[in-house]
Amino acid sequence: MGVVTDIRSRSGAAMLFPAESGASAGRGGNRTVSLFWRIFSLNATGLVAATALLLGPVTVSTPVLPGEALLLLAGLMALLAGNAVVLRTGLAPRRRLARAMAAADLLRPGARAVVAGPAEAAELITTYNTMLDRLERERATGAARALGAQERERHRVARELHDEVGQTLTAVLLQLKRVADRAPEDLREEVGQAQEATRTGLDEIRRMARRLRPGVLEEFGLASALRSLATEFTTHGLTVRHHVPSDLPPLSAESELVIYRVAQEGLTNTARHAAADRAELRLRPLPDGVELLVRDNGTGLGDAPEGAGISGMRERALLIGAALSLETGPAKGTDVRLLVPAGGRR
């Protein structure tokens, strides 16, 4: 997937701002004085002032008089205070950059460190922002290739499951039926159990093939595919309600596939981890796109780190320029929202 950098968000995320354009440092395009020259000028001023006092009419008595001691101490304190101010001002952009780097996350792109401070600090921040731009482009390109290969592999496995394993189990089921017709009475119950087990395995193979390759999405469209998905996840312990209108704005094939996969992963997490008995699948049109909502009344997000499933959803959302968010729902469960722009991004 190319070069990947994934540093999880921390409390320093508030230090991220939109990056300033251009390579010039500071505001107004003017290069500020470097930290070296600031410190050098301040110390040079102090030394020149001390030399002027020594060469002038001012003298220091032996022993030192209180007034002279206070004057020397005041000069030393002024020099130290000036150095402290210059260093704090000069190092502040570096601290902001460190917090921005700690909060950077390529799965949540767009945030940049503000370009400010001395020339060398501004140049370092500009270089970092440029590097982040390149990493995001490389990650998006690599993710597109990887997810494309993943979809092709899903199709291949689904086709083999349907054509090879499915047909083999169908042949076994037919052969068991012929055996059951000729089997003695005392063996028919066992043959019937073998038939039922084979039929169950065949149904499971077909369900796996449908999940790997959503044929209903290709044949009947996104709305029908989402309704079918909600029906598929409705089991004895989980009820999935769907609200999917048919009059959706135009969406690219990539956008429809991403919406379907995010809905599928959201419902899979609900069924496996949320301990929920109710879920909702909603897709509603917006003025500039569509919004997908997968909501449950389960245990919620908690403090568990994001797993591979959520990371995969974020990767898919980036491919089409969509925004994915996970929040606590009104029923203390989890809300998975996907905002997809109309047409998507290729």
Short mmCIF file of C-alpha atoms in Angstrom, two decimals:
data_model
loop_
_atom_site.label_atom_id
_atom_site.label_comp_id
_atom_site.label_asym_id
_atom_site.label_seq_id
_atom_site.Cartn_x
_atom_site.Cartn_y
_atom_site.Cartn_z
CA MET A 1 0.00 0.00 0.00
CA GLY A 2 2.95 2.27 -0.35
CA VAL A 3 4.34 4.42 2.39
CA VAL A 4 2.07 4.37 5.44
CA THR A 5 2.24 6.56 8.48
CA ASP A 6 -0.55 6.15 11.03
CA ILE A 7 -0.04 8.06 14.29
CA ARG A 8 -3.26 8.02 16.29
CA SER A 9 -4.96 11.18 17.39
CA ARG A 10 -4.10 12.67 20.79
CA SER A 11 -5.06 15.73 22.76
CA GLY A 12 -2.75 17.90 20.69
CA ALA A 13 -5.09 17.73 17.73
CA ALA A 14 -6.28 21.24 18.54
CA MET A 15 -2.95 22.55 17.28
CA LEU A 16 -3.77 21.58 13.69
CA PHE A 17 -4.83 24.30 11.29
CA PRO A 18 -5.14 24.55 7.51
CA ALA A 19 -1.68 24.92 6.03
CA GLU A 20 -0.65 28.25 4.57
CA SER A 21 0.14 28.19 0.90
CA GLY A 22 3.53 29.03 -0.53
CA ALA A 23 7.02 28.32 0.65
CA SER A 24 7.56 31.65 2.34
CA ALA A 25 7.73 31.61 6.11
CA GLY A 26 5.78 33.76 8.50
CA ARG A 27 2.94 36.11 7.69
CA GLY A 28 2.77 38.31 4.66
CA GLY A 29 5.41 36.24 2.86
CA ASN A 30 8.30 37.90 4.78
CA ARG A 31 11.04 35.67 6.14
CA THR A 32 11.54 36.38 9.83
CA VAL A 33 14.93 36.66 11.50
CA SER A 34 16.38 33.26 12.34
CA LEU A 35 16.72 32.07 15.93
CA PHE A 36 20.51 32.16 15.65
CA TRP A 37 20.61 35.83 14.74
CA ARG A 38 18.10 36.70 17.43
CA ILE A 39 20.19 35.13 20.19
CA PHE A 40 23.44 36.41 18.70
CA SER A 41 22.15 39.98 18.44
CA LEU A 42 20.85 39.97 22.01
CA ASN A 43 24.10 38.64 23.46
CA ALA A 44 26.16 40.99 21.28
CA THR A 45 24.12 43.94 22.55
CA GLY A 46 24.79 42.89 26.15
CA LEU A 47 28.50 42.45 25.57
CA VAL A 48 28.83 45.75 23.72
CA ALA A 49 27.02 47.52 26.55
CA ALA A 50 29.30 45.89 29.12
CA THR A 51 32.41 46.88 27.13
CA ALA A 52 31.18 50.46 26.79
CA LEU A 53 30.69 50.65 30.54
CA LEU A 54 34.19 49.32 31.18
CA LEU A 55 35.78 51.79 28.77
CA GLY A 56 33.67 54.71 29.97
CA PRO A 57 33.70 56.71 33.16
CA VAL A 58 31.80 54.03 35.09
CA THR A 59 34.06 52.07 37.49
CA VAL A 60 33.56 49.25 39.97
CA SER A 61 34.94 49.80 43.44
CA THR A 62 36.78 47.24 45.53
CA PRO A 63 34.95 46.09 47.52
CA VAL A 64 31.85 46.43 45.32
CA LEU A 65 29.42 49.05 46.52
CA PRO A 66 25.71 48.09 46.92
CA GLY A 67 24.63 50.46 44.14
CA GLU A 68 27.19 49.00 41.75
CA ALA A 69 26.15 45.43 42.64
CA LEU A 70 22.51 46.24 41.99
CA LEU A 71 23.41 47.74 38.62
CA LEU A 72 25.41 44.68 37.56
CA LEU A 73 22.69 42.35 38.80
CA ALA A 74 20.04 44.31 36.90
CA GLY A 75 22.08 44.07 33.70
CA LEU A 76 22.53 40.30 34.17
CA MET A 77 18.83 39.78 34.81
CA ALA A 78 17.92 41.83 31.74
CA LEU A 79 20.28 39.73 29.60
CA LEU A 80 18.86 36.45 30.98
CA ALA A 81 15.27 37.64 30.54
CA GLY A 82 15.97 38.66 26.95
CA ASN A 83 17.49 35.24 26.22
CA ALA A 84 14.50 33.49 27.79
CA VAL A 85 12.01 35.48 25.72
CA VAL A 86 13.92 34.88 22.49
CA LEU A 87 14.29 31.14 23.15
CA ARG A 88 10.66 30.67 24.16
CA THR A 89 9.45 32.59 21.12
CA GLY A 90 11.80 30.75 18.81
CA LEU A 91 11.07 27.25 20.13
CA ALA A 92 7.27 27.63 20.33
CA PRO A 93 6.75 26.70 16.63
CA ARG A 94 8.78 23.54 17.19
CA ARG A 95 6.57 22.53 20.09
CA ARG A 96 3.48 23.16 17.96
CA LEU A 97 5.00 21.07 15.19
CA ALA A 98 5.70 18.22 17.63
CA ARG A 99 2.07 18.22 18.77
CA ALA A 100 0.87 18.33 15.16
CA MET A 101 3.10 15.38 14.27
CA ALA A 102 1.82 13.41 17.27
CA ALA A 103 -1.80 14.05 16.22
CA ALA A 104 -1.32 13.36 12.50
CA ASP A 105 -3.41 10.52 11.10
CA LEU A 106 -3.48 9.69 7.41
CA LEU A 107 -6.93 8.13 7.83
CA ARG A 108 -8.18 11.60 8.81
CA PRO A 109 -6.45 13.77 6.19
CA GLY A 110 -6.49 17.50 5.67
CA ALA A 111 -5.09 18.81 8.97
CA ARG A 112 -1.82 20.73 8.74
CA ALA A 113 0.49 22.56 11.14
CA VAL A 114 0.39 26.35 10.94
CA VAL A 115 3.50 27.89 9.33
CA ALA A 116 4.91 30.51 11.71
CA GLY A 117 7.97 31.43 13.73
CA PRO A 118 11.63 31.96 12.80
CA ALA A 119 12.84 31.18 9.30
CA GLU A 120 14.28 27.75 10.07
CA ALA A 121 11.17 26.71 12.05
CA ALA A 122 8.84 27.92 9.30
CA GLU A 123 10.90 26.06 6.70
CA LEU A 124 10.75 22.88 8.80
CA ILE A 125 6.94 23.14 9.20
CA THR A 126 6.50 23.80 5.48
CA THR A 127 8.62 20.75 4.67
CA TYR A 128 6.55 18.64 7.08
CA ASN A 129 3.28 19.79 5.50
CA THR A 130 4.64 19.01 2.04
CA MET A 131 5.70 15.55 3.22
CA LEU A 132 2.22 14.97 4.67
CA ASP A 133 0.65 15.93 1.33
CA ARG A 134 2.85 13.41 -0.46
CA LEU A 135 2.15 10.65 2.09
CA GLU A 136 -1.61 11.18 1.79
CA ARG A 137 -1.42 10.96 -2.00
CA GLU A 138 0.72 7.83 -1.83
CA ARG A 139 -1.55 6.25 0.76
CA ALA A 140 -4.66 6.98 -1.29
CA THR A 141 -3.06 5.53 -4.42
CA GLY A 142 -1.78 2.47 -2.59
CA ALA A 143 -5.11 1.92 -0.83
CA ALA A 144 -6.97 2.13 -4.14
CA ARG A 145 -4.73 -0.53 -5.66
CA ALA A 146 -4.95 -2.77 -2.58
CA LEU A 147 -8.73 -2.51 -2.24
CA GLY A 148 -9.15 -3.03 -5.98
CA ALA A 149 -7.08 -6.20 -5.74
CA GLN A 150 -9.10 -7.23 -2.69
CA GLU A 151 -12.38 -6.85 -4.57
CA ARG A 152 -11.02 -8.87 -7.50
CA GLU A 153 -9.92 -11.60 -5.09
CA ARG A 154 -13.34 -11.55 -3.42
CA HIS A 155 -14.97 -12.06 -6.81
CA ARG A 156 -12.62 -14.92 -7.65
CA VAL A 157 -13.20 -16.71 -4.34
CA ALA A 158 -16.96 -16.16 -4.56
CA ARG A 159 -17.04 -17.54 -8.08
CA GLU A 160 -15.07 -20.63 -7.04
CA LEU A 161 -17.28 -21.16 -4.01
CA HIS A 162 -20.40 -20.92 -6.15
CA ASP A 163 -19.16 -22.83 -9.20
CA GLU A 164 -16.90 -25.45 -7.62
CA VAL A 165 -17.86 -26.05 -4.00
CA GLY A 166 -21.52 -25.18 -4.51
CA GLN A 167 -21.94 -27.49 -7.48
CA THR A 168 -20.10 -30.29 -5.70
CA LEU A 169 -22.37 -30.03 -2.66
CA THR A 170 -25.40 -29.93 -4.95
CA ALA A 171 -24.25 -33.15 -6.60
CA VAL A 172 -23.69 -34.73 -3.18
CA LEU A 173 -27.18 -33.66 -2.10
CA LEU A 174 -28.74 -35.24 -5.19
CA GLN A 175 -26.75 -38.42 -4.67
CA LEU A 176 -27.85 -38.59 -1.05
CA LYS A 177 -31.45 -38.27 -2.20
CA ARG A 178 -31.02 -41.29 -4.49
CA VAL A 179 -29.37 -43.21 -1.65
CA ALA A 180 -32.22 -42.28 0.70
CA ASP A 181 -34.77 -43.62 -1.80
CA ARG A 182 -33.04 -47.03 -1.89
CA ALA A 183 -31.74 -47.18 1.70
CA PRO A 184 -33.24 -49.59 4.22
CA GLU A 185 -35.68 -48.17 6.74
CA ASP A 186 -33.19 -48.28 9.61
CA LEU A 187 -30.66 -46.15 7.64
CA ARG A 188 -33.00 -43.54 6.22
CA GLU A 189 -32.86 -41.35 9.33
CA GLU A 190 -29.06 -41.17 9.18
CA VAL A 191 -29.12 -40.49 5.45
CA GLY A 192 -31.69 -37.75 6.09
CA GLN A 193 -29.39 -36.17 8.66
CA ALA A 194 -26.55 -36.23 6.12
CA GLN A 195 -28.87 -34.57 3.60
CA GLU A 196 -29.77 -31.84 6.07
CA ALA A 197 -26.12 -31.20 6.97
CA THR A 198 -25.21 -30.99 3.29
CA ARG A 199 -28.11 -28.64 2.61
CA THR A 200 -27.04 -26.41 5.53
CA GLY A 201 -23.47 -26.34 4.25
CA LEU A 202 -24.67 -25.47 0.75
CA ASP A 203 -26.77 -22.58 2.09
CA GLU A 204 -23.78 -21.30 4.08
CA ILE A 205 -21.55 -21.49 1.01
CA ARG A 206 -24.09 -19.43 -0.94
CA ARG A 207 -24.30 -16.84 1.85
CA MET A 208 -20.51 -16.56 1.91
CA ALA A 209 -20.44 -16.12 -1.86
CA ARG A 210 -23.07 -13.37 -1.68
CA ARG A 211 -21.10 -11.52 1.01
CA LEU A 212 -17.88 -11.79 -0.96
CA ARG A 213 -19.46 -10.69 -4.23
CA PRO A 214 -22.65 -8.64 -3.89
CA GLY A 215 -24.34 -9.76 -7.09
CA VAL A 216 -27.55 -8.01 -6.10
CA LEU A 217 -25.66 -4.71 -6.11
CA GLU A 218 -24.54 -5.24 -9.70
CA GLU A 219 -27.88 -6.54 -10.91
CA PHE A 220 -30.49 -4.52 -9.01
CA GLY A 221 -28.68 -1.45 -7.66
CA LEU A 222 -27.69 -0.02 -4.30
CA ALA A 223 -31.14 0.34 -2.75
CA SER A 224 -32.07 -3.29 -3.33
CA ALA A 225 -28.63 -4.44 -2.17
CA LEU A 226 -28.95 -2.57 1.14
CA ARG A 227 -32.45 -3.91 1.75
CA SER A 228 -31.20 -7.42 1.06
CA LEU A 229 -28.28 -6.84 3.42
CA ALA A 230 -30.62 -5.76 6.23
CA THR A 231 -32.75 -8.87 5.67
CA GLU A 232 -29.66 -11.08 5.69
CA PHE A 233 -28.49 -9.77 9.07
CA THR A 234 -31.93 -10.05 10.65
CA THR A 235 -31.64 -13.16 12.82
CA HIS A 236 -33.41 -14.47 15.88
CA GLY A 237 -31.32 -12.26 18.14
CA LEU A 238 -31.01 -9.14 15.97
CA THR A 239 -33.65 -7.14 14.13
CA VAL A 240 -32.38 -4.79 11.41
CA ARG A 241 -34.78 -2.14 10.12
CA HIS A 242 -33.99 -0.39 6.88
CA HIS A 243 -35.00 2.98 5.43
CA VAL A 244 -33.61 3.11 1.91
CA PRO A 245 -35.44 5.23 -0.69
CA SER A 246 -35.25 4.37 -4.35
CA ASP A 247 -34.81 7.95 -5.62
CA LEU A 248 -31.12 8.41 -4.80
CA PRO A 249 -28.85 10.99 -6.48
CA PRO A 250 -26.43 9.71 -9.14
CA LEU A 251 -23.53 7.80 -7.58
CA SER A 252 -20.48 6.28 -9.18
CA ALA A 253 -19.95 2.52 -9.11
CA GLU A 254 -17.08 3.02 -6.65
CA SER A 255 -19.29 5.06 -4.32
CA GLU A 256 -22.04 2.43 -4.36
CA LEU A 257 -19.55 -0.33 -3.58
CA VAL A 258 -18.03 1.69 -0.71
CA ILE A 259 -21.49 2.40 0.76
CA TYR A 260 -22.39 -1.29 0.55
CA ARG A 261 -19.12 -2.45 2.13
CA VAL A 262 -19.32 0.10 4.96
CA ALA A 263 -22.91 -0.95 5.69
CA GLN A 264 -21.86 -4.59 5.60
CA GLU A 265 -18.94 -4.03 7.97
CA GLY A 266 -21.06 -1.92 10.32
CA LEU A 267 -23.74 -4.60 10.58
CA THR A 268 -21.08 -7.30 10.97
CA ASN A 269 -19.58 -5.43 13.94
CA THR A 270 -23.07 -5.02 15.40
CA ALA A 271 -23.85 -8.72 15.07
CA ARG A 272 -20.50 -9.90 16.44
CA HIS A 273 -19.44 -7.38 19.08
CA ALA A 274 -22.23 -4.96 20.04
CA ALA A 275 -24.54 -7.35 21.93
CA ALA A 276 -27.45 -5.47 20.35
CA ASP A 277 -30.95 -6.70 19.60
CA ARG A 278 -31.97 -3.82 17.31
CA ALA A 279 -30.16 -2.08 14.47
CA GLU A 280 -31.09 0.43 11.82
CA LEU A 281 -29.78 0.85 8.29
CA ARG A 282 -30.65 4.22 6.77
CA LEU A 283 -29.60 5.88 3.53
CA ARG A 284 -30.95 9.35 2.84
CA PRO A 285 -30.25 11.78 0.01
CA LEU A 286 -28.62 15.14 0.73
CA PRO A 287 -28.34 18.25 -1.46
CA ASP A 288 -24.76 17.34 -2.34
CA GLY A 289 -24.70 13.57 -1.88
CA VAL A 290 -26.03 10.85 0.42
CA GLU A 291 -25.64 9.89 4.07
CA LEU A 292 -25.42 6.30 5.28
CA LEU A 293 -26.29 5.58 8.92
CA VAL A 294 -25.80 2.24 10.67
CA ARG A 295 -27.17 2.50 14.24
CA ASP A 296 -27.52 -0.09 16.99
CA ASN A 297 -28.53 -0.19 20.66
CA GLY A 298 -25.54 -2.22 21.78
CA THR A 299 -22.73 -1.67 24.24
CA GLY A 300 -21.18 1.24 22.34
CA LEU A 301 -17.61 1.99 21.36
CA GLY A 302 -16.03 1.97 24.81
CA ASP A 303 -12.27 2.39 25.12
CA ALA A 304 -11.33 -0.38 22.71
CA PRO A 305 -8.92 0.67 19.94
CA GLU A 306 -10.12 0.71 16.36
CA GLY A 307 -9.73 -2.67 14.72
CA ALA A 308 -9.05 -3.75 11.16
CA GLY A 309 -12.72 -3.48 10.23
CA ILE A 310 -13.03 0.21 11.14
CA SER A 311 -9.66 0.99 9.55
CA GLY A 312 -10.89 -0.72 6.39
CA MET A 313 -14.01 1.45 6.41
CA ARG A 314 -11.88 4.59 6.73
CA GLU A 315 -9.66 3.44 3.86
CA ARG A 316 -12.66 2.90 1.63
CA ALA A 317 -14.16 6.27 2.56
CA LEU A 318 -10.94 8.04 1.55
CA LEU A 319 -11.08 6.49 -1.91
CA ILE A 320 -14.24 8.40 -2.84
CA GLY A 321 -13.65 11.55 -0.75
CA ALA A 322 -16.28 10.54 1.82
CA ALA A 323 -16.27 11.38 5.55
CA LEU A 324 -16.66 8.53 8.06
CA SER A 325 -17.48 9.10 11.73
CA LEU A 326 -18.22 6.78 14.65
CA GLU A 327 -20.22 8.24 17.53
CA THR A 328 -22.29 7.16 20.49
CA GLY A 329 -25.91 6.83 19.43
CA PRO A 330 -29.03 8.06 21.24
CA ALA A 331 -29.64 4.56 22.64
CA LYS A 332 -26.08 4.27 24.04
CA GLY A 333 -25.10 2.17 21.06
CA THR A 334 -22.95 3.11 18.08
CA ASP A 335 -23.70 5.35 15.09
CA VAL A 336 -21.62 4.79 11.97
CA ARG A 337 -22.11 7.71 9.54
CA LEU A 338 -20.75 7.94 6.03
CA LEU A 339 -21.19 11.20 4.09
CA VAL A 340 -20.67 10.53 0.40
CA PRO A 341 -20.45 13.37 -2.13
CA ALA A 342 -22.56 13.02 -5.26
CA GLY A 343 -20.64 11.26 -7.99
CA GLY A 344 -17.78 10.31 -5.66
CA ARG A 345 -14.10 10.78 -6.43
CA ARG A 346 -12.21 8.52 -8.73
#
